Amino acid sequence: MNDEKKSDIEAKQSVDTDPKAEESSSDQFEELQTAPPKQKLKLSWVGKIAVVIIAIWIVIAFAGPYIAPFHEADMIADDSFLPADKQFWLGSDYLGRDTFSRILWGARTTIGISFISTLAAYFVGITLGIAAAVKGGWTDTILSRVNDAILSLPTIMLGLIIIAALGSSIPILILTAGLIYAASVYRIARALGQDIMVADFVECARARGEGVWWIIFREVLPNCAMPLATDFGLRLVFVVLFISSLSFLGLGVQPPMSDWGSMVRENLQGLGYGSFAAIWPALAIATLTISVNLVVDDISASAGGKLAGKMV
Amino acid sequence: MKTMVLQRFGIGLITLLVVSVLVFAGTEILPGDVAEIVLGQSATPENLAKLRSELGLDKPAYIRYFEWLGDMITFDLGISKAGGASIGDLIGGRLYNTFFMGGIVAVIAVPLSIFLGLLAAMYPGSWIDRVVTFATLGLISVPEFFIATVCVLVLSVQLHWLPAVAYMSGDESFLQLMRALLLPILTLVIVISAQMIRMTRAGILNVLHSPYIEMAILKGVPRKRIILRHALFNAIGPIVNVIALNLAYLVSGVVIIETIFAYPGLAKLMVDGVQTRDLPLVQACAMIFCGTYVVLILTADIASILSNPRLRQPK
């Protein structure tokens, strides 16, 4: 619960803005007289709609279980694959559970797991990436080689291998996704870190006799913050797709917990009877991921495409 | 140039080695070994020890790793845990099915994506470009199974045009086979093309920003001629790179699509293997998929080195 709340706040920051991120970093540098002017983020109308959709999903991730008309595991309807009606807004699923309620419950599982995984990926990736950039030498070479090997494999294959070996549970899912996506975060963090380490202001700090930790926390990290925050959105999309693909294969979140990916799988057979039960959760994933992508696109466009170049 | 290409080969090989270590380590983490699984209830310490020495399980892990690696290289894939069938036999036909579908998808998706990518790049900012970029952004950000379910709903359930399951008995005519495969192929084409179109467009736009194109514009060369005669040739390298990369993405797309349509391919076999935790089977499939992936990425790298004279000279 607490974790989710924390992650939520951070999500909002990474999504709706970078002015905020800049504010907080400039707080630390009050002594600077001529701070660069605040950049105003301009969202296109498509971007604005996307922000609203993301906000709605975030609210649902928190409030879902409280506002849902039924419990996720309640087999409440008389029959399976009922069409939508007044009582069951989106119809019932293959066990006669309310699809609408399950989507509301599932928001917490899907978004929550993805969020924590992405945070884990960021923690590991940034720590190692900055360490490689700051230390250089052997540390850098070894970390980068291992990283290249991980990056040169399809993520879903890695996921399948790990789950075949360890079985599937929520902590393992989070660790798997976190480790796999840490590789790409590492690459970005290292590239950004290397750029900053050779900048004049770092040289100045060194000449002043500042320690390594001071340089990392006061110079390197604040300067990486903005591009990394934007990239967080992209990474989150990949993680949502990864986790729901695994769930879809029946290897992710296990029943009776609801999760958008496994809901699609469970109700796939209903398509044949003309039931939309498999479409709704798929649509939920689609609206979330498309919206995040649109917002990230807008942000990188307003940053003059410079970010996009670094993120590839 | 030779050294650079050789270097890429070296990196490819190292990657495969790392993969094999990862895949092998997966089995080592598990509690219990094959001997315990095979003997099950009737396991006594003596029995176990005997079977272990028969299977070579009493040797240290690194020796078993090299033996396993040797077996893999000589295509001796071992025996499936479930049912005890030879993995080589299980995989054979499945592998053909998967490559068959992948081949058809590539033949359709590649020309289509290059055409649409070119079209979008030719008129940047026009409605064609906007439609293409928006649609492809949408498509790359949704899961493969979303595209698949929508295709099934529309083409098979609502319109009754195509069967929803790619079931193959082995004695259909070619036309029947095509009809059964059309939905999975269509879905994969959509998934792969979306990526490819975006990358082709970006590649060509990148070339269009170079000074010699500006020169051509100033000389008054018509737009079509600039794109087809000036830009396209220089974009071939990046485009070949994009094609190889995207065929590599097929590897992950295929996992989902085969599961949805119950297509008897290698990926379906692997997912089933993961569910029953049949590790030897998963290992063999994973090595095949990762091997294919690494080879394709290698091709992409080498293509971009060969096509770009600036990359040929080591700095």
XYZ file of C-alpha atoms in Angstrom, chain B:
315
model
C 36.807 -3.741 -42.237
C 37.609 -7.418 -41.934
C 38.705 -6.965 -38.355
C 35.471 -5.145 -37.553
C 33.321 -7.882 -39.053
C 35.371 -10.534 -37.252
C 35.004 -8.567 -34.049
C 31.219 -8.654 -34.450
C 31.372 -12.404 -34.946
C 33.419 -12.663 -31.774
C 30.871 -10.626 -29.825
C 28.069 -12.782 -31.233
C 29.824 -15.946 -30.092
C 30.486 -14.555 -26.623
C 26.825 -13.590 -26.327
C 25.774 -17.124 -27.219
C 28.158 -18.491 -24.607
C 26.753 -16.183 -21.936
C 23.258 -17.285 -22.951
C 24.187 -20.935 -22.626
C 25.578 -20.286 -19.145
C 22.350 -18.487 -18.182
C 20.186 -21.258 -19.575
C 22.252 -23.955 -17.904
C 22.368 -22.107 -14.583
C 18.564 -22.049 -14.652
C 18.479 -25.800 -14.053
C 21.104 -25.665 -11.331
C 19.056 -23.329 -9.162
C 16.272 -25.884 -8.908
C 16.152 -28.043 -5.828
C 16.426 -31.746 -6.662
C 17.829 -33.194 -9.859
C 16.724 -35.386 -12.716
C 17.549 -38.561 -10.804
C 15.121 -37.650 -7.997
C 12.433 -36.745 -10.492
C 12.849 -39.954 -12.453
C 12.826 -42.199 -9.396
C 10.132 -40.268 -7.571
C 8.687 -42.299 -4.703
C 11.009 -45.293 -5.159
C 14.109 -43.234 -4.433
C 16.483 -44.820 -1.935
C 19.947 -43.355 -1.349
C 21.577 -46.304 -3.186
C 19.230 -46.052 -6.139
C 19.797 -42.331 -6.399
C 23.578 -42.673 -6.291
C 23.496 -45.353 -8.953
C 21.271 -43.397 -11.328
C 23.282 -40.264 -10.723
C 26.513 -41.915 -11.748
C 24.756 -43.432 -14.770
C 23.474 -40.025 -15.851
C 26.773 -38.359 -14.971
C 25.075 -36.156 -12.353
C 27.766 -36.851 -9.777
C 30.259 -34.789 -11.740
C 30.795 -31.154 -10.783
C 28.541 -28.554 -12.422
C 31.134 -27.034 -14.737
C 32.003 -30.406 -16.292
C 28.326 -31.133 -16.866
C 28.000 -27.691 -18.410
C 30.651 -28.456 -21.006
C 29.144 -31.860 -21.738
C 25.737 -30.249 -22.182
C 27.234 -27.581 -24.439
C 28.924 -30.286 -26.536
C 25.591 -32.102 -26.865
C 23.860 -28.901 -27.946
C 26.467 -28.192 -30.613
C 26.138 -31.696 -32.020
C 22.328 -31.379 -31.940
C 21.984 -34.103 -29.361
C 19.248 -32.276 -27.486
C 18.571 -34.835 -24.789
C 15.359 -36.351 -23.507
C 12.179 -34.568 -22.460
C 11.326 -34.898 -18.781
C 7.660 -35.390 -19.557
C 7.049 -38.630 -21.420
C 10.708 -39.297 -22.092
C 10.527 -38.568 -25.825
C 13.658 -37.424 -27.611
C 13.665 -33.620 -27.751
C 15.155 -33.709 -31.241
C 12.023 -35.493 -32.502
C 9.671 -33.165 -30.599
C 11.326 -30.094 -32.016
C 11.902 -31.107 -35.653
C 8.437 -30.554 -37.137
C 7.640 -27.662 -34.791
C 10.758 -25.816 -35.897
C 9.737 -26.151 -39.528
C 6.229 -24.815 -38.749
C 7.607 -21.790 -36.953
C 10.114 -20.928 -39.660
C 7.453 -21.477 -42.323
C 5.157 -18.910 -40.705
C 8.048 -16.530 -39.963
C 9.161 -16.741 -43.607
C 5.736 -15.835 -44.973
C 5.421 -12.959 -42.511
C 8.822 -11.594 -43.553
C 8.004 -11.804 -47.264
C 4.823 -9.757 -46.754
C 5.942 -7.360 -44.026
C 9.276 -6.206 -45.428
C 8.139 -4.717 -48.774
C 4.963 -3.335 -47.188
C 6.848 -1.533 -44.420
C 9.478 -0.098 -46.719
C 6.783 1.221 -49.015
C 4.754 2.826 -46.205
C 7.879 4.111 -44.466
C 9.047 5.726 -47.706
C 5.633 7.231 -48.333
C 5.535 8.770 -44.861
C 9.091 10.081 -45.156
C 8.420 11.520 -48.607
C 5.725 13.873 -47.358
C 6.607 14.643 -43.745
C 3.813 16.466 -41.938
C 1.218 15.585 -44.569
C -1.920 13.668 -43.617
C -0.422 10.406 -44.900
C 2.554 10.876 -42.628
C 0.373 11.758 -39.644
C -1.926 8.812 -40.112
C 1.024 6.448 -40.508
C 2.958 7.758 -37.496
C -0.075 7.862 -35.236
C -1.291 4.408 -36.230
C 2.134 2.836 -35.836
C 2.715 4.514 -32.470
C -0.607 3.068 -31.346
C 0.268 -0.370 -32.658
C 3.712 -0.569 -31.101
C 2.389 0.433 -27.713
C -0.282 -2.229 -27.383
C 0.410 -5.875 -26.540
C 0.488 -8.386 -29.409
C -2.450 -10.256 -27.927
C -4.604 -7.140 -28.135
C -4.079 -6.939 -31.903
C -4.683 -10.669 -32.174
C -7.947 -10.627 -30.191
C -9.293 -7.697 -32.167
C -8.435 -9.468 -35.449
C -10.177 -12.624 -34.258
C -13.223 -10.692 -33.099
C -13.636 -8.821 -36.356
C -12.539 -11.309 -39.016
C -13.566 -14.555 -37.458
C -16.396 -13.928 -35.018
C -18.238 -10.993 -36.575
C -17.566 -11.604 -40.263
C -17.026 -15.376 -40.210
C -14.307 -15.063 -42.827
C -11.514 -16.979 -41.162
C -11.112 -19.724 -38.565
C -9.988 -18.511 -35.120
C -7.627 -21.400 -34.524
C -4.663 -22.322 -36.706
C -5.180 -26.032 -36.373
C -3.177 -28.199 -38.733
C -3.835 -31.891 -39.285
C -1.095 -32.202 -41.893
C -3.184 -33.254 -44.874
C -4.883 -30.012 -45.845
C -4.470 -28.581 -49.314
C -2.257 -25.522 -49.646
C -5.260 -23.212 -49.857
C -6.828 -24.610 -46.694
C -3.494 -24.250 -44.953
C -3.244 -20.624 -46.019
C -6.774 -19.952 -44.816
C -5.959 -21.404 -41.414
C -2.737 -19.444 -41.187
C -4.064 -16.137 -42.454
C -5.081 -14.721 -39.057
C -1.804 -15.426 -37.226
C 0.143 -14.185 -40.232
C -1.936 -11.027 -40.473
C -1.428 -10.312 -36.768
C 2.323 -10.833 -36.946
C 2.580 -8.686 -40.085
C 0.801 -5.854 -38.272
C 3.018 -6.169 -35.194
C 6.305 -6.320 -37.112
C 5.405 -3.744 -39.759
C 4.504 -1.071 -37.227
C 8.066 -1.125 -35.871
C 9.624 -1.406 -39.291
C 7.642 1.478 -40.778
C 8.672 3.802 -37.957
C 12.314 2.879 -38.258
C 12.363 3.124 -42.081
C 10.737 6.539 -41.900
C 13.242 7.724 -39.304
C 16.161 6.314 -41.329
C 15.144 8.123 -44.507
C 14.308 11.390 -42.748
C 17.757 11.214 -41.216
C 19.357 10.985 -44.669
C 17.098 13.798 -45.918
C 18.694 16.190 -43.443
C 22.145 15.782 -44.991
C 23.767 18.615 -46.959
C 23.851 16.819 -50.305
C 20.083 16.483 -50.251
C 19.797 20.199 -49.494
C 22.023 20.764 -52.518
C 19.718 18.646 -54.674
C 16.695 20.608 -53.427
C 18.416 23.892 -54.240
C 19.250 22.624 -57.732
C 15.518 22.106 -58.211
C 15.492 18.316 -58.440
C 11.917 17.022 -58.085
C 10.941 15.524 -54.730
C 10.331 12.002 -55.996
C 13.704 11.880 -57.690
C 15.431 13.130 -54.544
C 13.896 10.378 -52.475
C 14.243 7.531 -54.957
C 17.618 8.392 -56.497
C 19.458 10.315 -53.818
C 18.123 9.356 -50.421
C 17.054 5.732 -50.845
C 20.474 4.444 -51.865
C 22.104 5.947 -48.850
C 19.348 4.697 -46.621
C 19.709 1.087 -47.784
C 22.241 0.308 -45.059
C 20.030 1.530 -42.215
C 17.003 -0.151 -43.801
C 18.706 -3.562 -44.043
C 19.674 -3.043 -40.425
C 16.047 -2.316 -39.555
C 14.820 -5.401 -41.398
C 17.210 -7.743 -39.589
C 16.356 -6.165 -36.234
C 12.643 -6.579 -36.822
C 12.903 -10.157 -37.952
C 14.582 -10.628 -34.603
C 11.531 -9.064 -32.907
C 9.508 -11.768 -34.650
C 11.048 -14.177 -32.151
C 9.139 -12.622 -29.266
C 5.986 -11.938 -31.281
C 5.807 -15.562 -32.293
C 5.607 -16.729 -28.671
C 2.313 -14.913 -28.074
C 0.778 -15.482 -31.472
C 1.391 -19.245 -31.500
C -0.235 -19.498 -28.077
C -3.339 -17.537 -29.096
C -3.952 -19.438 -32.274
C -2.810 -22.812 -30.899
C -0.368 -23.027 -33.796
C 1.845 -26.120 -33.429
C 5.147 -24.258 -33.556
C 8.319 -24.206 -31.508
C 7.225 -21.316 -29.297
C 4.042 -23.104 -28.258
C 6.150 -26.133 -27.389
C 8.418 -23.955 -25.266
C 5.566 -22.260 -23.389
C 4.039 -25.669 -22.680
C 7.473 -26.774 -21.493
C 7.659 -23.824 -19.103
C 4.229 -24.652 -17.701
C 5.170 -28.271 -16.999
C 8.679 -27.135 -16.009
C 10.214 -29.516 -18.490
C 13.655 -27.939 -18.278
C 15.620 -29.902 -20.897
C 12.939 -28.986 -23.421
C 12.921 -25.311 -22.398
C 16.726 -25.227 -22.573
C 16.784 -26.604 -26.109
C 14.042 -24.237 -27.342
C 15.622 -21.243 -25.628
C 18.975 -21.993 -27.266
C 17.362 -22.202 -30.710
C 15.436 -18.944 -30.279
C 18.335 -17.049 -28.762
C 20.693 -18.408 -31.413
C 18.400 -17.206 -34.205
C 18.042 -13.852 -32.505
C 21.802 -13.386 -32.086
C 22.441 -14.355 -35.734
C 19.854 -11.813 -36.942
C 21.264 -9.039 -34.777
C 24.727 -9.947 -36.061
C 23.450 -9.674 -39.646
C 22.029 -6.246 -38.820
C 25.361 -5.095 -37.422
C 27.386 -6.410 -40.329
C 24.962 -4.950 -42.862
C 25.347 -1.530 -41.342
C 29.141 -1.827 -41.336
C 29.283 -2.961 -44.950
C 26.892 -0.324 -46.237
C 28.488 2.635 -44.529
C 31.959 3.457 -45.804
C 32.596 5.582 -42.732
C 32.059 2.626 -40.437
C 34.355 0.444 -42.515
C 37.397 2.428 -41.483
C 38.246 1.716 -37.881
C 38.951 4.983 -36.136
